[in-house]
Coordinates of C-alpha atoms and ligand atoms in Angstrom, one line a residue:
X1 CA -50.3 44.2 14.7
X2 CA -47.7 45.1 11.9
X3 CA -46.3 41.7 10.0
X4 CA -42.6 42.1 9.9
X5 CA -42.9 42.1 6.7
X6 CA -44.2 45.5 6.7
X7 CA -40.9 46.9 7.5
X8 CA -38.0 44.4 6.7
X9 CA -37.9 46.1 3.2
X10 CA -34.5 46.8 2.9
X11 CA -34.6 50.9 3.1
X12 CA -32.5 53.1 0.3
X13 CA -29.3 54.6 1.3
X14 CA -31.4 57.9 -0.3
X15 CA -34.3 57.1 1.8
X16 CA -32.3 56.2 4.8
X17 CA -30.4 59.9 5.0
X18 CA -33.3 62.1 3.8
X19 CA -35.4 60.8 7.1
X20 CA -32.7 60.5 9.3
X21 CA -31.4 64.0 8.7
X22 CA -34.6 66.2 8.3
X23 CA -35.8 64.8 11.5
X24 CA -34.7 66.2 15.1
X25 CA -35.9 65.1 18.3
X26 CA -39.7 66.0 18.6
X27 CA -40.8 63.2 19.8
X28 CA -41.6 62.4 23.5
X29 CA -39.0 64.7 24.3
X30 CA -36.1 62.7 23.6
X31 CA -32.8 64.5 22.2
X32 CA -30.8 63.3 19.4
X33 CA -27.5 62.9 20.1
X34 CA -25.5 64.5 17.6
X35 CA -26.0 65.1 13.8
X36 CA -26.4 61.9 11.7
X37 CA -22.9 61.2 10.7
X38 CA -22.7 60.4 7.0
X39 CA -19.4 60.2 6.1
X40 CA -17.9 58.8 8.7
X41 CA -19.5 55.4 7.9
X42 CA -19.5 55.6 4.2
X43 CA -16.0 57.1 4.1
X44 CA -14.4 53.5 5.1
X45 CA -16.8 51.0 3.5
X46 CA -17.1 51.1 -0.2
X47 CA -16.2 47.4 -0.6
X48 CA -18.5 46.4 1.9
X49 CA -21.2 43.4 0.9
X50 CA -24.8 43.6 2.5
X51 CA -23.2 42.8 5.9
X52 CA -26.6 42.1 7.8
X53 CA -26.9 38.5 6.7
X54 CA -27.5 37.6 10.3
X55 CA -30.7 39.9 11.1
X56 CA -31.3 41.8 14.0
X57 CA -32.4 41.8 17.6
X58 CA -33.2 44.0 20.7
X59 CA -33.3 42.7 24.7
X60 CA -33.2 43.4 28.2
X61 CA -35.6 45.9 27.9
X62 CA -36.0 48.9 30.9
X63 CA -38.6 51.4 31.7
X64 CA -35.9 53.6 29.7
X65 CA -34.2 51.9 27.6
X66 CA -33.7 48.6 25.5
X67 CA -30.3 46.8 24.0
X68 CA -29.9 47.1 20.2
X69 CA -27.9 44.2 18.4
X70 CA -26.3 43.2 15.0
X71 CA -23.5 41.5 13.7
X72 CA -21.8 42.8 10.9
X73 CA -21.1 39.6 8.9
X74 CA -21.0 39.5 4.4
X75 CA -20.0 35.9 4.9
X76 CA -21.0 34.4 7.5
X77 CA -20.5 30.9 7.5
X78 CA -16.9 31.6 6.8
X79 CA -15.6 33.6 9.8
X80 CA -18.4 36.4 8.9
X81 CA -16.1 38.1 5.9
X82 CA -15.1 41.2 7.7
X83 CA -11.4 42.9 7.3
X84 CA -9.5 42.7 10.9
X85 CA -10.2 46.3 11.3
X86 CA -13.1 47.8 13.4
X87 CA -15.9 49.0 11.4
X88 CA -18.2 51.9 12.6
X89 CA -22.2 51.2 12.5
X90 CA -25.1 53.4 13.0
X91 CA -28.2 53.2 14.4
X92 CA -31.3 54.9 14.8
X93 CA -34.5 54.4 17.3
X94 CA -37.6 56.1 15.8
X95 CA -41.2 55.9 17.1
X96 CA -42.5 55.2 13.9
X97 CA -41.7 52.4 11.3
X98 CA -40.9 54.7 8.5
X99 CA -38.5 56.5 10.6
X100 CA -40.1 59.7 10.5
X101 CA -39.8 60.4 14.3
X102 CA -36.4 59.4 15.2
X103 CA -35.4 59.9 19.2
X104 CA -32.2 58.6 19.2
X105 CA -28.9 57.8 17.1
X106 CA -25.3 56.9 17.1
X107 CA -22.6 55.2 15.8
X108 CA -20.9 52.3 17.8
X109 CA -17.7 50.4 16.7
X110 CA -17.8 47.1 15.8
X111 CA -14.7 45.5 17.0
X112 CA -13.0 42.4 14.9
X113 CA -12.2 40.9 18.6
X114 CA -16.0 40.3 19.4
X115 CA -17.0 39.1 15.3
X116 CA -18.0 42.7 14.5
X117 CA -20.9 42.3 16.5
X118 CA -22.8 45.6 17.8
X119 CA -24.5 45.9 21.2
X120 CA -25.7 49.7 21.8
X121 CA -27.5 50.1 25.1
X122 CA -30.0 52.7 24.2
X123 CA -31.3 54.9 27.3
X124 CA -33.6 57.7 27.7
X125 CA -37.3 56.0 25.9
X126 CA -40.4 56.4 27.6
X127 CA -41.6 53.7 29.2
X128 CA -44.3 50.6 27.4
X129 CA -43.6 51.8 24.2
X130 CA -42.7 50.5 20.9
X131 CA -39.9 51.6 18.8
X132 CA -38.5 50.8 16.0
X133 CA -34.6 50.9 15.0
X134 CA -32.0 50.0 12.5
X135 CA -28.5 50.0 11.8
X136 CA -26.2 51.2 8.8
X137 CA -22.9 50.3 7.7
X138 CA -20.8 51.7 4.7
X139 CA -23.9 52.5 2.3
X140 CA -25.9 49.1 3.8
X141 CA -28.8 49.6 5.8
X142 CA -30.2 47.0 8.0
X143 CA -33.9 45.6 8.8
X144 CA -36.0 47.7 10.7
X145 CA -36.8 45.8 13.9
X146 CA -39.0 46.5 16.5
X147 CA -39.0 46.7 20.2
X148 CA -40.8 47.7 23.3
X149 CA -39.7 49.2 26.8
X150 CA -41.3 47.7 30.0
X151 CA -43.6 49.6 32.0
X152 CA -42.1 52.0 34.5
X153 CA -41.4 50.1 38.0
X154 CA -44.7 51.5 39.9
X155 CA -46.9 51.2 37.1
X156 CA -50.0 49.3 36.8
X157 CA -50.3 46.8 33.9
X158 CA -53.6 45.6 32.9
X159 CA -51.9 42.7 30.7
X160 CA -49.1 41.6 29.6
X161 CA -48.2 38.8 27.3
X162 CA -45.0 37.0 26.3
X163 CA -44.2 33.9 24.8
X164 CA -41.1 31.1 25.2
X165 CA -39.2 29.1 23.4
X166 CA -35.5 26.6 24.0
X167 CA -33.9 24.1 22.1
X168 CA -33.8 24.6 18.4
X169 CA -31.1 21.8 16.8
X170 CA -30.8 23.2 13.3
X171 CA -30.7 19.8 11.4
X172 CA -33.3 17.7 13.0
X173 CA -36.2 20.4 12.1
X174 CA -37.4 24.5 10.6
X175 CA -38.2 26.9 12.6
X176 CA -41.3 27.5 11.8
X177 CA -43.1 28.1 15.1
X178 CA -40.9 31.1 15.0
X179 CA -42.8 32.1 11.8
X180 CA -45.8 32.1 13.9
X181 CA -44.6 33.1 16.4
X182 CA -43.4 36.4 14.7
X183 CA -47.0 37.3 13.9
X184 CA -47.9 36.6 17.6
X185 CA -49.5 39.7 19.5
X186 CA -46.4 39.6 22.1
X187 CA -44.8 42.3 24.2
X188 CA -42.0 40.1 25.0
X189 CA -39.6 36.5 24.0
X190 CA -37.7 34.2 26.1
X191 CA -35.3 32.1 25.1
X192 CA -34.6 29.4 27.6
X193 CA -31.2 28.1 26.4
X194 CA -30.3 25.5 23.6
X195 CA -29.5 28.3 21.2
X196 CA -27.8 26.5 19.5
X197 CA -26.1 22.9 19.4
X198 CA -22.3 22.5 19.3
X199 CA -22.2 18.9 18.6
X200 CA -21.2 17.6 14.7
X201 CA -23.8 18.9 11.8
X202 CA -23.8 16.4 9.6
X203 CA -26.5 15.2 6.3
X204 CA -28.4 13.1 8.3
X205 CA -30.6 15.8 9.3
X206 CA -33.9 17.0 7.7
X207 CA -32.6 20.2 5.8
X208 CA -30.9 20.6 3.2
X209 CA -27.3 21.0 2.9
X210 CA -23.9 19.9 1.1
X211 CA -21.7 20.9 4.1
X212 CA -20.4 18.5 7.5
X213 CA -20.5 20.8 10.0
X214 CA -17.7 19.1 12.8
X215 CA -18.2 19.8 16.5
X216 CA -17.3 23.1 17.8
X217 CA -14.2 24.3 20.0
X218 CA -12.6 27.3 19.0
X219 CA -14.0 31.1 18.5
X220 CA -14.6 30.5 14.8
X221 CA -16.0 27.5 14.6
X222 CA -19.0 28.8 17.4
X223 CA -19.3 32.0 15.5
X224 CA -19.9 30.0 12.1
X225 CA -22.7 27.9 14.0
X226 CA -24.2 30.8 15.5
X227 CA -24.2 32.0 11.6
X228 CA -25.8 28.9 10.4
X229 CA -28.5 29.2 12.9
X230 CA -29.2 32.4 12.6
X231 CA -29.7 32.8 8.8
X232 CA -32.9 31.4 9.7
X233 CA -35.5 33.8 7.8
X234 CA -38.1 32.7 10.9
X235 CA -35.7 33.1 13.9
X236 CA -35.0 36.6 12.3
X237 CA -38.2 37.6 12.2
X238 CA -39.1 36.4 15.6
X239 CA -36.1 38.9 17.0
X240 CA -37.1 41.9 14.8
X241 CA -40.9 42.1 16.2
X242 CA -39.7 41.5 20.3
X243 CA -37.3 42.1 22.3
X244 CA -36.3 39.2 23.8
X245 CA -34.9 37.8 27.0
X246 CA -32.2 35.6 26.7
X247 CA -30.3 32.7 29.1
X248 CA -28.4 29.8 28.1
X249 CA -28.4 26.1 28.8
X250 CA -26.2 23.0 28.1
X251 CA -25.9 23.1 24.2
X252 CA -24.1 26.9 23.9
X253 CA -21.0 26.0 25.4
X254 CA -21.2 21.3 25.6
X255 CA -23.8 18.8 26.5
X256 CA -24.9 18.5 30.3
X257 CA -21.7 20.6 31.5
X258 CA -22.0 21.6 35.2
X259 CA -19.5 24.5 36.5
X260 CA -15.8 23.4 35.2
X261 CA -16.9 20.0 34.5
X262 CA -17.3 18.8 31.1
X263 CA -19.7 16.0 29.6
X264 CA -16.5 13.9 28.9
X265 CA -13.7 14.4 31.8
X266 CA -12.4 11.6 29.5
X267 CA -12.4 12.6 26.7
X268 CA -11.6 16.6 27.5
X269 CA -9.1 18.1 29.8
X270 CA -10.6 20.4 33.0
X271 CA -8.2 23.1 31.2
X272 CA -9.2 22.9 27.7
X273 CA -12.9 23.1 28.7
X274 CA -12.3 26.1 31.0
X275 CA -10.9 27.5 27.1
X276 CA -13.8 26.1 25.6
X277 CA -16.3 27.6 28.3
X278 CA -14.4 31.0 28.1
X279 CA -14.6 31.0 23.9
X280 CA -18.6 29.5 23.8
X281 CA -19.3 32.3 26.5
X282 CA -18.1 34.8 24.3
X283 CA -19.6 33.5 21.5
X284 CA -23.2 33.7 23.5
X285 CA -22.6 37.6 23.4
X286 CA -21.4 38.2 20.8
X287 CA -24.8 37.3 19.0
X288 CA -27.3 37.8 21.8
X289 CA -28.7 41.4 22.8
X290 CA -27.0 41.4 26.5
X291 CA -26.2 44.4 28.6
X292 CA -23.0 45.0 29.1
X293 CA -23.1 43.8 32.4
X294 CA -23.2 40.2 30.8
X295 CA -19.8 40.9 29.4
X296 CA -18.2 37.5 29.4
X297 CA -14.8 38.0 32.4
X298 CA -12.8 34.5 31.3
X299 CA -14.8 31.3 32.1
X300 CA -17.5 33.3 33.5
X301 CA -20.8 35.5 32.3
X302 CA -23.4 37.2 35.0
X303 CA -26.6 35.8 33.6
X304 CA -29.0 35.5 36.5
X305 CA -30.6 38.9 36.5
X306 CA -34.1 40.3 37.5
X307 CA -36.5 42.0 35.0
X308 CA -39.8 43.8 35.6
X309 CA -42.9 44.5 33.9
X310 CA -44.6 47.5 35.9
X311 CA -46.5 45.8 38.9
X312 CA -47.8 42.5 36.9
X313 CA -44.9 40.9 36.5
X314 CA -41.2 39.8 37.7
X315 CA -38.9 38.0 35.9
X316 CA -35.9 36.6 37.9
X317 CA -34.2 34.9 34.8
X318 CA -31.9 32.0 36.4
X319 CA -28.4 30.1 35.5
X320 CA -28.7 27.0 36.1
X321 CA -25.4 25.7 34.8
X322 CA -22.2 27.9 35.7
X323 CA -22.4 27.5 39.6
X324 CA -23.8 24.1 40.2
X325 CA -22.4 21.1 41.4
X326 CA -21.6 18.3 39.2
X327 CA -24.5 15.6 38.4
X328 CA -24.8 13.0 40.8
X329 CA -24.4 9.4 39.9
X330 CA -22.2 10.0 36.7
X331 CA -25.4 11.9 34.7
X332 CA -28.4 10.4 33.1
X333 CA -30.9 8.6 34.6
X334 CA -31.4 7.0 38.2
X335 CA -32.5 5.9 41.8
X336 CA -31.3 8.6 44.5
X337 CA -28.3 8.5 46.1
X338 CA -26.4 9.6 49.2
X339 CA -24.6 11.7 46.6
X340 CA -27.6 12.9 45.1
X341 CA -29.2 13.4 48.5
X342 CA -26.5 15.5 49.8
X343 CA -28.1 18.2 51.7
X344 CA -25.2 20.6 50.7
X345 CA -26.0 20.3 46.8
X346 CA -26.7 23.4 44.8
X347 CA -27.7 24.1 41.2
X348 CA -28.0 27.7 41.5
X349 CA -24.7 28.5 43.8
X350 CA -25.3 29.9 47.1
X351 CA -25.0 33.5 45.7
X352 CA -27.3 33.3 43.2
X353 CA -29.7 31.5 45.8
X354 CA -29.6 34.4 48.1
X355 CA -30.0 36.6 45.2
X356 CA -33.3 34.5 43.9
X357 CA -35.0 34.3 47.4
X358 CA -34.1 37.6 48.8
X359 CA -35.6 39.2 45.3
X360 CA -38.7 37.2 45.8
X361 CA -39.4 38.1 49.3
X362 CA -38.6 41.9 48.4
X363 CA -41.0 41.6 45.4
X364 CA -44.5 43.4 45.1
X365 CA -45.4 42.2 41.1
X366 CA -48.3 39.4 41.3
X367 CA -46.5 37.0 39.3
X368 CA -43.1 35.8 40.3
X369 CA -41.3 34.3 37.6
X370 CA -38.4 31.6 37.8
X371 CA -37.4 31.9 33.8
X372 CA -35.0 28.4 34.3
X373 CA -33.6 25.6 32.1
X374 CA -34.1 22.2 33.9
X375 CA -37.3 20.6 34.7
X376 CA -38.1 21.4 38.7
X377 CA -41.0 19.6 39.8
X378 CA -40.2 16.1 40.8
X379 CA -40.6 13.5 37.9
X380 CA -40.3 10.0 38.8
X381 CA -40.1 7.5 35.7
X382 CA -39.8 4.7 38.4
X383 CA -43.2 3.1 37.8
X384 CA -44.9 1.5 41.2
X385 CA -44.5 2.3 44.7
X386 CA -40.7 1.5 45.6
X387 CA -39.4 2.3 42.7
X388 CA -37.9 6.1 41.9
X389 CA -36.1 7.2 38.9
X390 CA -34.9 10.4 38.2
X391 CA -33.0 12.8 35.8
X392 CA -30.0 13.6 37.5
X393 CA -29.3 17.0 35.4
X394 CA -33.0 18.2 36.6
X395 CA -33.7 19.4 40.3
X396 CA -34.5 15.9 41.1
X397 CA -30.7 15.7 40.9
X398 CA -30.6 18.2 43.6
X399 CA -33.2 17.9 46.0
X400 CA -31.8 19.4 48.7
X401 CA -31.2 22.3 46.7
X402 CA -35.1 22.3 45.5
X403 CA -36.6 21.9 49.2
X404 CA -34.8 24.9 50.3
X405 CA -36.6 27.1 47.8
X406 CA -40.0 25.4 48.3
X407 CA -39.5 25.9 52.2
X408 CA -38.8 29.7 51.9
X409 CA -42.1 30.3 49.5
X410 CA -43.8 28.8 52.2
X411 CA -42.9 29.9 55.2
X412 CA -42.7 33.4 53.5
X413 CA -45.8 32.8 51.9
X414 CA -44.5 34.3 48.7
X415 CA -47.5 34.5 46.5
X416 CA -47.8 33.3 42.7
X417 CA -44.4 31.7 41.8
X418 CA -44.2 30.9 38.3
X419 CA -41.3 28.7 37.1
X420 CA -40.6 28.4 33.4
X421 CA -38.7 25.5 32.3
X422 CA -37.1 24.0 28.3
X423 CA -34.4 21.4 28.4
X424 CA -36.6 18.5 27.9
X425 CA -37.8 19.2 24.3
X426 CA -41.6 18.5 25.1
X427 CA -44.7 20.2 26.9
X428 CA -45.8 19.6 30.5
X429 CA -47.9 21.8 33.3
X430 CA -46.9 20.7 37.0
X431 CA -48.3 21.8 40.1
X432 CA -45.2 22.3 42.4
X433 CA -46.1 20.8 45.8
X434 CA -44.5 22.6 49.2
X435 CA -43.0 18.6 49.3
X436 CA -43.2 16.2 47.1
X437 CA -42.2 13.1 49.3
X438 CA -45.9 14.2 51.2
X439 CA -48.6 12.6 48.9
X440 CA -50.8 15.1 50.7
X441 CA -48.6 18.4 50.6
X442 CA -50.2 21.7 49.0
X443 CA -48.8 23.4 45.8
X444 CA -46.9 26.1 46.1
X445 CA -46.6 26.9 42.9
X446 CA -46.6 26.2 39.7
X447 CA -44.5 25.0 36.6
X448 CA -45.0 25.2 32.7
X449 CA -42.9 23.5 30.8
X450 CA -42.0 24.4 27.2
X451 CA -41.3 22.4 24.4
X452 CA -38.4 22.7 21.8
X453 CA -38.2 24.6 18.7
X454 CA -37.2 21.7 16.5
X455 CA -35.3 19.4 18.7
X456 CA -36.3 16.2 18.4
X457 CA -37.9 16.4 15.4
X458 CA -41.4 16.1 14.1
X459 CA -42.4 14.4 17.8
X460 CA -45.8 12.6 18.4
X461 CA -48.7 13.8 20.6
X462 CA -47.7 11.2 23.2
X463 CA -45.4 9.1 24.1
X464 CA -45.7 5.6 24.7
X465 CA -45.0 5.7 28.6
X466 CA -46.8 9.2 29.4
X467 CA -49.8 7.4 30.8
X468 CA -47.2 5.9 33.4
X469 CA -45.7 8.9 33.8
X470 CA -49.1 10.6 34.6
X471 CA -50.2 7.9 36.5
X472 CA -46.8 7.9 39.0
X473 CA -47.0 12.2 39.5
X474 CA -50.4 13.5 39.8
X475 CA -48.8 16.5 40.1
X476 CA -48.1 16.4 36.3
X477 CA -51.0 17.3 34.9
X478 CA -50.4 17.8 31.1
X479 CA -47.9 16.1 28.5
X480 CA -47.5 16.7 24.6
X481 CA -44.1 15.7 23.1
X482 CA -44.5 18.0 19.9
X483 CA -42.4 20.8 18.8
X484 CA -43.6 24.9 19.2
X485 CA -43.2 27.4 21.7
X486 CA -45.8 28.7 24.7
X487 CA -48.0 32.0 24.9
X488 CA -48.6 33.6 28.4
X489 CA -51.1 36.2 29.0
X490 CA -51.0 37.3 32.2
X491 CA -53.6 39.9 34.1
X492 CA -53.5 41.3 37.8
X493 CA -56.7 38.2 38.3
X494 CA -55.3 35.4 36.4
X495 CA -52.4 33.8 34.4
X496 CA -53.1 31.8 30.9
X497 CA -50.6 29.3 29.5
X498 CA -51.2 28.5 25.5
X499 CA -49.3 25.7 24.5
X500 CA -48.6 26.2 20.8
X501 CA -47.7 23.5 18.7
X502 CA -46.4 22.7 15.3
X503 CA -47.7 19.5 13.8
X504 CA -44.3 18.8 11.8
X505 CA -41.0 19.9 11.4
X506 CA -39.6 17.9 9.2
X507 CA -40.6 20.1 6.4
X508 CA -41.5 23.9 6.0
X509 CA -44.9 25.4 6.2
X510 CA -46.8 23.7 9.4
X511 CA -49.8 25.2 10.5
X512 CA -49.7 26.1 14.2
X513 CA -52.4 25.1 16.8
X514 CA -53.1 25.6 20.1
X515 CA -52.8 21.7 21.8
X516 CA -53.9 22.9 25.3
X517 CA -54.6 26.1 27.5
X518 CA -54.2 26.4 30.9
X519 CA -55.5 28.8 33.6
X520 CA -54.2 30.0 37.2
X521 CA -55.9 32.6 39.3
X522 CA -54.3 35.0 41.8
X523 CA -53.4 33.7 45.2
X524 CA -54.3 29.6 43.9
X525 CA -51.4 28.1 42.7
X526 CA -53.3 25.4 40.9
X527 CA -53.7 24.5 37.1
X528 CA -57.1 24.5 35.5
X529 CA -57.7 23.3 32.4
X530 CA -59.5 25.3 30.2
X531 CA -58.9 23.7 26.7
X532 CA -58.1 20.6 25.3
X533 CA -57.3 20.0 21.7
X534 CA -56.2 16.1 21.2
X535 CA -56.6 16.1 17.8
X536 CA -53.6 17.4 16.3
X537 CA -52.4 15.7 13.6
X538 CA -49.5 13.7 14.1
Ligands
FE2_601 FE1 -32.1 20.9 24.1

């Protein structure tokens, strides 16, 4: 495959017109748009700095089409450095990497109410194929990224690989399993949530830097940690060589939030968080490549959305965080309750529940993928029979909730669910029994679960309770507690989960290594281990 390298060179403004404007829509039939526009960029911009500080990125990609996205942003840790006016930006979508075969282009206005960021839902591509594309403003060109439609609906797909990733807190750790992660052979990211953390930045963290960086509340403040996060030379290239698939968790808007309820009732009103929610949710969009039917409407953002992949694949990417009720038992960790118990709990809302079964009854792709924050098998850190101990911001806070979905794969006999899971900053594979009170229920399912980016810093192979842990849910069948992200290569006979790990992230540079590899066939939701690698060092 092509490094990024190959084609983040930053591009002449000579180079950039000369292929833009010799070149007309030959390839795969695709019509430009108009004429390349010239002037009308460069006429209003000749004080502007190298505004593309932030990178690129493309997402939600269709049979047809594929979301472009930049932020126009000279300085960005200070409010990004832009003039309160709108700024026009061009783009261009070539099938080549030296943009000699350019299919589409246009000019979209960056707007100083959304941070100058650019979103341009491209349409009319062929289907399963890569592109590349990048943007220009005054005499500045960006990047070239690349991207890559999904296979048309009725398609079949042979294979098809992606990889995941959550939870990367800047100061405890680098990136660098993005670096690797960049060079992966991928046709697809997904970012689980934990983009970024909004609690205080300060020097106690393991990268460098002069600056305290407070907790975040207002529109500013999130845009200038977005910034920080995303001047990451690894996260950038991991955005311009996929397009990526993007849903949020706790850490974008405040810790452990559920609905309108803050982590601190205390310590914040029910009205300034519904401000706060409204501000973080626009702050999510402004830097992520969403459609525009994730538009942020006030306090609330239409995340939950199904993607597929030709016939192989399904991805019904979830929100587990704007509709559900609020934790049982104050948060944390702890024994169930009657309020934990409640039959009438949700995590998903009842909407988005309808929408999640009724898609997977409807669906005909072999793998059926829950792409979700919290951990959903059961995970009881109550050691011995009697006792039971459980996260009550997981779905073992809402069991009720949990055993509806695991009835209706049943009785429906929906084949090869797939959930995907981040939030707890470490690696585990689950089998997802039809009921785990029933020592002897079947699996249903099954259940990787990712690790963090960098959160929680360099980590350990184990931990000193995970024989415990192992011991008390046999249906847990794998634990690491280092950093990295997870490969899946999926093919119409069988699923493959590559844990990928980092051995440090403390400092730049780690190698990466593959800590364990995991195999499901069609129509067995069971996990097989197929490699092992215990020797990491830690
Ligand atoms: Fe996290």
């Amino acid at each position: 495959m092509t490094d990024y390298k190959d084609f983040t060179k930053k591009l002449s403004r000579k180079s950039f017109i000369k292929t833009s404007g010799k070149v007309v829509g030959v390839a795969l039939g695709a019509s430009i748009l108009n004429a390349f526009p010239v002037n009308e960029a460069s006429a209003t911009s000749n004080s502007l700095q190298y505004p593309f500080t932030l990178g690129i990125a493309s997402g939600d990609p269709l049979p047809d089409g594929v979301v472009l996205w930049t932020r126009l942003a000279p300085d960005p840790l200070n409010g990004g450095g832009m003039s309160s006016n709108p700024f026009p930006v061009q783009w261009e979508v070539s099938v080549d990497p030296d943009f000699k075969k350019i299919v589409q282009r246009g000019t979209e206005v960056s707007k100083p109410s959304l941070g100058h960021s650019v979103h341009v839902e491209v349409n009319g591509l062929q289907p399963a194929t890569w592109y590349y594309y990048r943007f220009k403003a005054g005499d500045e060109i960006s990047p070239v990224g690349r991207t890559k439609t999904a296979p048309a609906l009725d398609q079949t797909v042979d294979k098809f690989t992606f990889a995941y990733a959550s939870c990367q807190y800047w100061k405890t750790g680098y990136f660098t399993a993005y670096q690797h992660m960049a060079k992966d052979d991928l046709d697809l990211v997904i970012h689980l949530g934990d983009y970024i953390y909004e609690g205080r930045h300060d020097s106690s963290g393991v990268r460098p830097f002069d600056k305290d960086f407070p907790e975040i509340y207002t529109i500013e403040d999130y845009r200038n940690r977005y910034a920080l996060y995303k001047l990451d030379s690894d996260l950038q290239a991991a955005h311009a060589n996929f397009p990526w698939l993007v849903t949020l968790d706790d850490h974008e808007i405040d810790n452990n939030w559920a609905d309108e309820v803050p982590q601190d009732p205390d310590k914040q009103s029910k009205e300034d968080f519904l401000k706060r929610r409204a501000i973080a949710l626009q702050a999510y969009y402004e830097h992520m490549p969403l459609r525009r039917s994730s538009f942020p409407d006030g306090i609330d953002m239409q995340l939950y959305r199904r993607l597929s992949f030709g016939n192989l694949v399904e991805f019904n990417v979830l929100d587990t965080r704007q509709y559900r009720d609020d934790q049982a038992n104050g948060d944390g960790w702890d024994s169930p309750s009657e309020e934990s118990m409640d039959p009438n709990r949700t995590l998903l809302g009842d909407e988005q529940e309808r929408w999640l079964l009724n898609g997977l009854a409807a669906s005909s792709a072999k793998w059926k993928i829950l792409a979700q924050q919290v951990f959903f098998a059961r995970r009881d850190y109550g050691f011995g029979p009697d006792a039971e101990h459980y996260s009550m911001d997981a779905w073992d806070g809402y069991p009720a909730a949990r055993q509806r979905i695991l009835d209706f794969i049943k009785s429906k006999d929906i084949s090869n669910p797939v959930v995907l899971t981040g939030d707890v900053h470490s690696s585990w594979a689950n089998e997802i029994r039809a009921n785990f009170d029933d020592p002897e229920s079947e699996n249903v399912g099954v259940e990787f679960v990712g690790t963090s980016i960098s959160s929680g810093g360099d980590g350990s192979d184990v931990r000193g309770n995970t024989a415990e842990i192992l011991a008390e849910n046999p249906h847990i069948k794998f634990f690491n507690n280092q950093r990295g992200y997870v490969r899946c290569t999926l093919t119409q006979d069988k699923w493959q989960t590559d844990y990928q790990v980092v051995p440090y992230v403390s400092k730049p540079g780690a190698p990466i290594v593959t800590r364990a590899s995991f195999v499901v066939e069609d129509g067995k939701p069971a996990l097989k281990k197929i490699y092992d690698n215990a020797n990491v060092p830690v």
